[in-house]
Short mmCIF file of C-alpha atoms in Angstrom, two decimals:
data_model
loop_
_atom_site.label_atom_id
_atom_site.label_comp_id
_atom_site.label_asym_id
_atom_site.label_seq_id
_atom_site.Cartn_x
_atom_site.Cartn_y
_atom_site.Cartn_z
CA MET A 40 83.15 -106.17 38.64
CA GLU A 41 83.75 -110.06 39.22
CA ILE A 42 82.70 -111.14 42.18
CA VAL A 43 84.53 -112.59 44.71
CA LYS A 44 82.72 -115.66 46.29
CA HIS A 45 83.19 -116.96 49.46
CA ASN A 46 80.20 -119.38 49.23
CA THR A 47 78.10 -120.96 46.61
CA THR A 48 75.01 -119.90 48.10
CA ILE A 49 74.10 -116.81 49.92
CA SER A 50 70.68 -116.49 52.41
CA HIS A 51 68.04 -113.62 52.07
CA ALA A 52 66.18 -112.64 54.99
CA ASN A 53 62.57 -113.02 53.35
CA SER A 54 62.33 -109.79 54.86
CA PHE A 55 64.73 -108.18 52.82
CA ILE A 56 63.04 -109.27 49.99
CA GLU A 57 60.25 -107.95 50.75
CA GLY A 58 61.63 -104.72 51.92
CA VAL A 59 62.00 -101.60 49.14
CA TYR A 60 65.87 -101.01 47.97
CA ASP A 61 67.33 -99.91 45.31
CA MET A 62 70.80 -100.63 43.44
CA ASN A 63 72.89 -100.04 40.21
CA LEU A 64 74.45 -103.29 38.64
CA ILE A 65 77.34 -103.05 40.13
CA GLU A 66 76.14 -102.31 43.95
CA LEU A 67 74.42 -105.09 43.61
CA ARG A 68 77.83 -107.44 42.89
CA ILE A 69 79.36 -105.55 45.87
CA PHE A 70 75.99 -106.47 47.60
CA LEU A 71 76.40 -110.07 46.80
CA SER A 72 80.33 -110.43 47.47
CA LEU A 73 80.14 -109.04 51.36
CA LEU A 74 76.85 -111.90 51.00
CA SER A 75 78.86 -114.53 49.95
CA LYS A 76 81.29 -113.61 53.19
CA HIS A 77 78.69 -114.17 55.70
CA LYS A 78 78.62 -117.73 57.58
CA ARG A 79 75.40 -118.57 59.71
CA GLY A 80 76.64 -118.52 63.70
CA VAL A 81 79.33 -115.29 62.56
CA ASN A 82 78.07 -112.67 64.15
CA VAL A 83 80.08 -109.42 62.47
CA PHE A 84 81.26 -109.42 58.56
CA LYS A 85 85.45 -108.76 59.17
CA GLU A 86 86.34 -108.79 55.77
CA ALA A 87 85.68 -105.50 53.49
CA ILE A 88 85.54 -105.57 49.66
CA PRO A 89 88.56 -102.94 48.60
CA LEU A 90 87.07 -101.30 45.31
CA THR A 91 89.27 -99.38 42.76
CA LEU A 92 88.36 -96.94 39.70
CA LYS A 93 88.30 -100.15 37.22
CA ASP A 94 86.57 -102.42 39.82
CA LEU A 95 83.73 -99.26 39.98
CA GLU A 96 84.07 -99.38 36.07
CA LEU A 97 84.62 -95.01 36.64
CA PRO A 98 87.25 -93.91 33.72
CA ILE A 99 90.41 -93.55 34.37
CA ALA A 100 91.94 -92.65 30.56
CA LYS A 101 93.12 -88.28 30.91
CA SER A 102 91.63 -87.92 34.33
CA THR A 103 93.82 -85.56 36.94
CA PHE A 104 94.05 -87.42 40.21
CA SER A 105 92.05 -84.05 41.49
CA GLU A 106 89.58 -85.76 38.67
CA GLN A 107 89.01 -89.35 40.17
CA LEU A 108 89.44 -88.85 43.29
CA SER A 109 86.10 -86.71 42.97
CA ARG A 110 84.22 -89.94 41.15
CA LEU A 111 85.45 -91.91 44.19
CA LYS A 112 83.79 -89.89 46.15
CA LYS A 113 81.17 -89.50 45.04
CA THR A 114 80.73 -93.16 44.52
CA THR A 115 81.37 -93.25 48.09
CA ASP A 116 78.37 -91.27 48.69
CA ARG A 117 76.49 -93.15 46.92
CA LEU A 118 77.10 -96.15 48.73
CA SER A 119 76.45 -95.11 52.20
CA ASP A 120 72.95 -93.41 51.40
CA ILE A 121 72.34 -96.66 49.55
CA LYS A 122 69.08 -97.70 52.13
CA PHE A 123 66.44 -100.66 52.70
CA LYS A 124 63.37 -99.37 54.01
CA PHE A 125 61.75 -101.64 55.98
CA GLU A 126 58.23 -101.24 56.62
CA THR A 127 55.44 -103.11 59.42
CA ASP A 128 51.48 -102.15 60.54
CA SER A 129 53.14 -100.13 63.13
CA THR A 130 56.66 -99.32 62.15
CA TYR A 131 58.73 -97.79 59.54
CA GLN A 132 62.26 -98.18 58.93
CA PRO A 133 65.19 -97.02 56.61
CA LEU A 134 68.13 -99.20 57.36
CA HIS A 135 72.07 -97.90 55.23
CA ILE A 136 72.99 -101.32 53.71
CA PHE A 137 76.87 -100.47 53.51
CA THR A 138 79.78 -98.64 55.11
CA PRO A 139 81.40 -97.49 52.90
CA VAL A 140 85.54 -95.91 53.50
CA LEU A 141 87.49 -94.23 50.82
CA ASP A 142 91.66 -94.65 51.30
CA LYS A 143 92.88 -91.66 49.10
CA ASP A 144 96.29 -92.30 49.21
CA LYS A 145 95.43 -96.10 47.51
CA LYS A 146 92.45 -94.53 45.37
CA ALA A 147 90.02 -97.40 46.72
CA ILE A 148 86.85 -97.97 48.36
CA SER A 149 87.27 -100.40 51.29
CA VAL A 150 82.89 -101.68 51.55
CA LYS A 151 81.65 -103.32 54.68
CA LEU A 152 77.56 -104.36 55.37
CA SER A 153 76.44 -102.01 57.76
CA LEU A 154 75.89 -102.60 61.44
CA GLU A 155 72.43 -102.45 60.99
CA ILE A 156 72.56 -104.56 57.91
CA GLN A 157 74.64 -107.09 60.44
CA GLU A 158 72.16 -107.44 63.10
CA LEU A 159 69.18 -108.42 60.40
CA VAL A 160 71.78 -111.07 58.43
CA ASN A 161 72.17 -112.95 62.05
CA ILE A 162 68.13 -113.83 62.05
CA TRP A 163 68.73 -114.98 58.50
CA THR A 164 68.68 -119.12 60.26
CA ASN A 165 65.10 -118.04 61.30
CA ASN A 166 63.88 -117.07 58.14
CA PHE A 167 66.11 -116.91 55.39
CA THR A 168 65.44 -118.08 51.09
CA GLU A 169 68.43 -119.57 49.94
CA ALA A 170 69.40 -118.75 46.25
CA ASP A 171 72.68 -120.06 43.75
CA VAL A 172 75.77 -117.35 43.48
CA GLU A 173 76.40 -118.39 40.32
CA THR A 174 72.66 -117.92 39.58
CA LEU A 175 72.48 -114.35 40.75
CA MET A 176 75.70 -113.36 38.92
CA GLN A 177 73.83 -114.04 35.54
CA ILE A 178 70.53 -111.96 36.52
CA PRO A 179 71.68 -109.17 34.25
CA THR A 180 69.44 -105.75 35.98
CA PHE A 181 68.44 -105.62 39.33
CA THR A 182 64.19 -105.26 39.40
CA SER A 183 65.45 -109.03 37.89
CA TYR A 184 67.35 -110.31 40.47
CA ARG A 185 64.41 -108.73 42.87
CA ILE A 186 61.86 -110.60 40.87
CA TYR A 187 63.92 -113.33 40.80
CA MET A 188 63.55 -113.29 45.18
CA LEU A 189 60.30 -112.66 45.17
CA LEU A 190 59.66 -115.57 43.22
CA LYS A 191 62.38 -118.26 45.17
CA GLN A 192 60.90 -117.02 48.55
CA TYR A 193 57.87 -119.14 47.18
CA GLN A 194 59.64 -121.93 45.37
CA THR A 195 59.46 -124.96 47.90
CA TRP A 196 55.96 -124.69 48.86
CA LYS A 197 53.71 -123.04 45.73
CA SER A 198 53.42 -123.26 42.04
CA GLU A 199 52.71 -119.49 41.88
CA ARG A 200 53.03 -115.74 43.21
CA VAL A 201 50.20 -113.60 42.71
CA ILE A 202 51.01 -109.83 43.57
CA THR A 203 49.32 -107.20 43.32
CA LEU A 204 50.70 -104.11 40.93
CA ASP A 205 50.34 -101.10 43.72
CA ASP A 206 52.79 -104.12 45.72
CA LEU A 207 55.22 -104.82 43.06
CA ARG A 208 55.57 -101.06 41.76
CA ASP A 209 56.38 -100.57 45.74
CA MET A 210 58.63 -104.01 46.15
CA LEU A 211 60.99 -103.06 43.32
CA LYS A 212 60.77 -98.70 43.93
CA LEU A 213 58.57 -97.57 40.81
CA SER A 214 55.75 -95.74 42.70
CA ASP A 215 57.12 -92.70 42.50
CA GLN A 216 57.47 -93.13 38.27
CA LYS A 217 54.74 -92.35 36.66
CA SER A 218 55.61 -94.09 33.84
CA TYR A 219 55.35 -97.12 35.43
CA GLU A 220 51.62 -95.81 36.21
CA VAL A 221 50.99 -97.58 32.95
CA TYR A 222 50.40 -101.28 33.48
CA GLY A 223 51.79 -101.68 29.61
CA ASN A 224 54.83 -99.62 30.56
CA LEU A 225 55.36 -102.12 33.81
CA LYS A 226 54.81 -105.49 31.72
CA ASN A 227 57.02 -104.20 28.44
CA ARG A 228 60.05 -102.74 30.93
CA ILE A 229 60.18 -104.95 33.41
CA LEU A 230 58.22 -107.46 33.15
CA LYS A 231 58.92 -108.97 29.62
CA PRO A 232 62.55 -108.39 30.14
CA ALA A 233 62.41 -110.42 33.22
CA GLN A 234 60.84 -112.76 32.05
CA GLU A 235 63.70 -113.53 29.57
CA HIS A 236 66.04 -113.15 31.61
CA LEU A 237 64.72 -115.99 34.33
CA LYS A 238 64.32 -118.20 31.84
CA SER A 239 66.93 -120.45 32.03
CA THR A 240 66.95 -120.64 35.83
CA ASP A 241 65.17 -122.14 38.11
CA MET A 242 62.99 -119.42 38.55
CA SER A 243 61.39 -119.89 34.72
CA PHE A 244 57.42 -117.98 34.94
CA GLU A 245 54.97 -117.28 32.95
CA LEU A 246 52.44 -114.18 33.58
CA LYS A 247 49.01 -114.36 34.08
CA GLU A 248 47.03 -111.30 34.54
CA ILE A 249 43.95 -110.78 36.98
CA LYS A 250 41.90 -107.66 35.84
CA SER A 251 38.68 -106.06 37.53
CA GLY A 252 36.65 -104.68 34.67
CA LYS A 253 39.46 -103.53 32.06
CA ALA A 254 42.12 -103.00 34.09
CA VAL A 255 45.26 -105.17 35.17
CA ARG A 256 44.70 -105.16 38.96
CA ALA A 257 47.37 -107.73 39.94
CA VAL A 258 49.90 -110.86 38.66
CA VAL A 259 50.48 -113.96 38.08
CA PHE A 260 53.94 -115.66 38.03
CA LYS A 261 53.11 -119.47 37.79
CA PHE A 262 56.22 -121.23 37.79
CA LYS A 263 57.89 -123.58 34.91
CA LYS A 264 60.05 -125.56 37.28
CA LYS A 265 60.10 -126.78 40.51
CA ASP A 266 62.69 -127.70 43.44
CA LYS A 267 63.31 -131.19 43.10
CA ARG A 268 61.76 -132.38 46.53
CA VAL A 269 58.91 -130.48 46.15
CA ILE A 270 55.70 -133.03 45.22
CA GLU A 271 51.99 -131.92 44.17
CA VAL A 272 50.63 -130.50 47.50
CA LYS A 273 47.89 -131.87 46.18
CA GLN A 274 48.69 -135.15 46.16
CA ALA A 275 50.36 -136.02 48.75
CA GLU A 276 49.03 -133.40 51.70
CA LEU A 277 49.89 -134.28 55.34
CA PHE A 278 49.06 -131.48 57.33
CA SER A 279 46.41 -128.57 57.08
CA PRO A 280 46.01 -126.46 53.80
CA THR A 281 48.56 -124.62 52.57
CA PRO A 282 48.63 -121.10 53.81
CA GLU A 283 48.34 -117.43 51.94
CA GLU A 284 51.49 -116.50 53.41
CA PRO A 285 54.90 -117.94 52.71
CA ASN A 286 56.78 -117.63 56.00
CA SER A 287 53.28 -119.24 58.34
CA THR A 288 54.64 -121.22 60.74
CA VAL A 289 51.17 -123.63 59.84
CA ALA A 290 52.50 -124.32 56.83
CA SER A 291 51.96 -127.94 54.70
CA THR A 292 54.92 -129.62 53.79
CA PRO A 293 53.76 -132.04 50.16
CA VAL A 294 56.95 -134.44 51.16
CA LEU A 295 57.29 -137.94 51.65
CA THR A 296 54.13 -139.76 53.82
CA ASP A 297 56.84 -142.06 56.09
CA LYS A 298 56.46 -142.09 59.87
CA THR A 299 59.35 -141.26 60.66
CA THR A 300 59.43 -138.21 58.36
CA ALA A 301 56.39 -137.27 59.46
CA ASN A 302 56.94 -137.08 63.08
CA ALA A 303 60.11 -134.65 62.26
CA ILE A 304 58.29 -132.29 60.21
CA ARG A 305 55.61 -132.29 62.77
CA ILE A 306 58.38 -131.61 65.48
CA MET A 307 59.89 -128.66 63.74
CA ARG A 308 56.71 -127.38 62.94
CA GLU A 309 54.45 -127.53 66.46
CA ARG A 310 57.16 -127.60 68.74
CA TYR A 311 59.74 -125.13 67.01
CA GLU A 312 57.04 -123.25 64.98
CA PHE A 313 59.78 -123.39 62.03
CA THR A 314 59.14 -121.59 59.08
CA GLN A 315 58.28 -124.08 55.70
CA ALA A 316 61.53 -122.95 53.83
CA GLN A 317 63.12 -123.83 57.26
CA ILE A 318 61.62 -127.76 57.51
CA ASP A 319 62.38 -128.25 53.11
CA ARG A 320 65.86 -127.27 53.98
CA TYR A 321 66.27 -129.79 57.13
CA ILE A 322 64.29 -132.71 55.81
CA SER A 323 66.37 -131.93 51.89
CA LYS A 324 69.53 -132.27 54.20
CA LEU A 325 69.51 -134.30 57.42
CA LYS A 326 68.13 -137.87 58.56
CA PRO A 327 64.54 -137.20 60.32
CA THR A 328 66.15 -139.59 62.47
CA VAL A 329 68.84 -136.42 63.26
CA ILE A 330 66.19 -134.25 64.11
CA THR A 331 64.15 -136.04 66.52
CA LYS A 332 67.27 -136.75 68.00
CA LEU A 333 67.81 -133.36 68.97
CA HIS A 334 64.10 -133.02 69.96
CA ASN A 335 64.90 -135.87 72.42
CA SER A 336 68.19 -134.53 74.27
CA PHE A 337 66.57 -131.21 73.72
CA GLN A 338 63.83 -133.29 76.37
CA THR A 339 65.70 -135.33 78.44
CA ASN A 340 68.48 -133.35 79.42
CA PRO A 341 67.27 -128.80 78.33
CA PRO A 342 70.55 -127.05 77.34
CA VAL A 343 70.85 -123.55 79.52
CA LEU A 344 69.42 -120.93 77.06
CA THR A 345 70.50 -117.70 78.10
CA LYS A 346 70.24 -115.41 75.09
CA SER A 347 68.63 -118.23 72.60
CA THR A 348 65.04 -119.94 72.57
CA PRO A 349 64.40 -123.67 72.26
CA SER A 350 63.74 -122.76 68.48
CA GLU A 351 66.77 -120.93 67.55
CA TRP A 352 69.10 -123.76 69.42
CA LEU A 353 67.43 -126.79 67.30
CA VAL A 354 68.85 -124.39 63.93
CA SER A 355 72.22 -124.17 65.59
CA LYS A 356 72.56 -128.58 66.23
CA LEU A 357 71.34 -128.41 62.63
CA GLU A 358 73.06 -126.13 60.75
CA GLU A 359 75.84 -128.18 62.72
CA LYS A 360 74.94 -131.43 61.68
CA ILE A 361 74.91 -129.94 57.49
CA LYS A 362 78.28 -128.51 58.26
#
């Protein structure tokens, strides 16, 4: 299936990256195509993707109409069954990802993102990780794609990510497969192929192991390449030490030392509780004076906020400036 791209980058909610879901490669491309249609600030996906037997790589030759229809029905059921499982300390919520509709006469499936996932997409402006569509489309397996996004989430503020084997199996939905209880199988079938698949991307990594006795308990993904905007934390740290979690609002920004930029960073972090990913995005794409002027405008002429927070207001204004 050839993806129809509408944007060059795709935004992934960090909560989605950390969640549990599973797709085959065609389903992943459908998902990426739908995400590429999304424009931040737009609340509803009006477009659907029409999928034929050829798009879905289902056999057509020498098959009857009823056989083709049967395959399409099974595919429709499969798309409808794919779920994203979001869990916190207090809640567990499975969400359907796709809403497919089969047109029997046209022998095509029309697919949209489900309303549940659309609602999740709508909050991505507050807590998200961006990735290049072309890069994602070149990744040949779903597990390698998942690993790419798990690492990409940390790229702008750390040089590595540590994941326990139990957490990694859960996030890759391998916990119910006994063969992957053996680390050697996980390493040879999942981690080494991912290392090969990602070596030409911006998330090329080296793999290190953390052991307890002789048993491997966690793996360290050490990033070989860094975002050009990132300068080593130890050499130019302005604020508090690097946190343990990627979404902390008190993360340090290892970038520019001029006072104007430092003030813009402080405003975003302390006044609006921006995440590190948000701070990196706006510092890289806008002049710091744009950020401080918007903040001053908010302070002197506060807008009437009925359905949004000050943080959401500033995000919307900054996104408008980027456009």
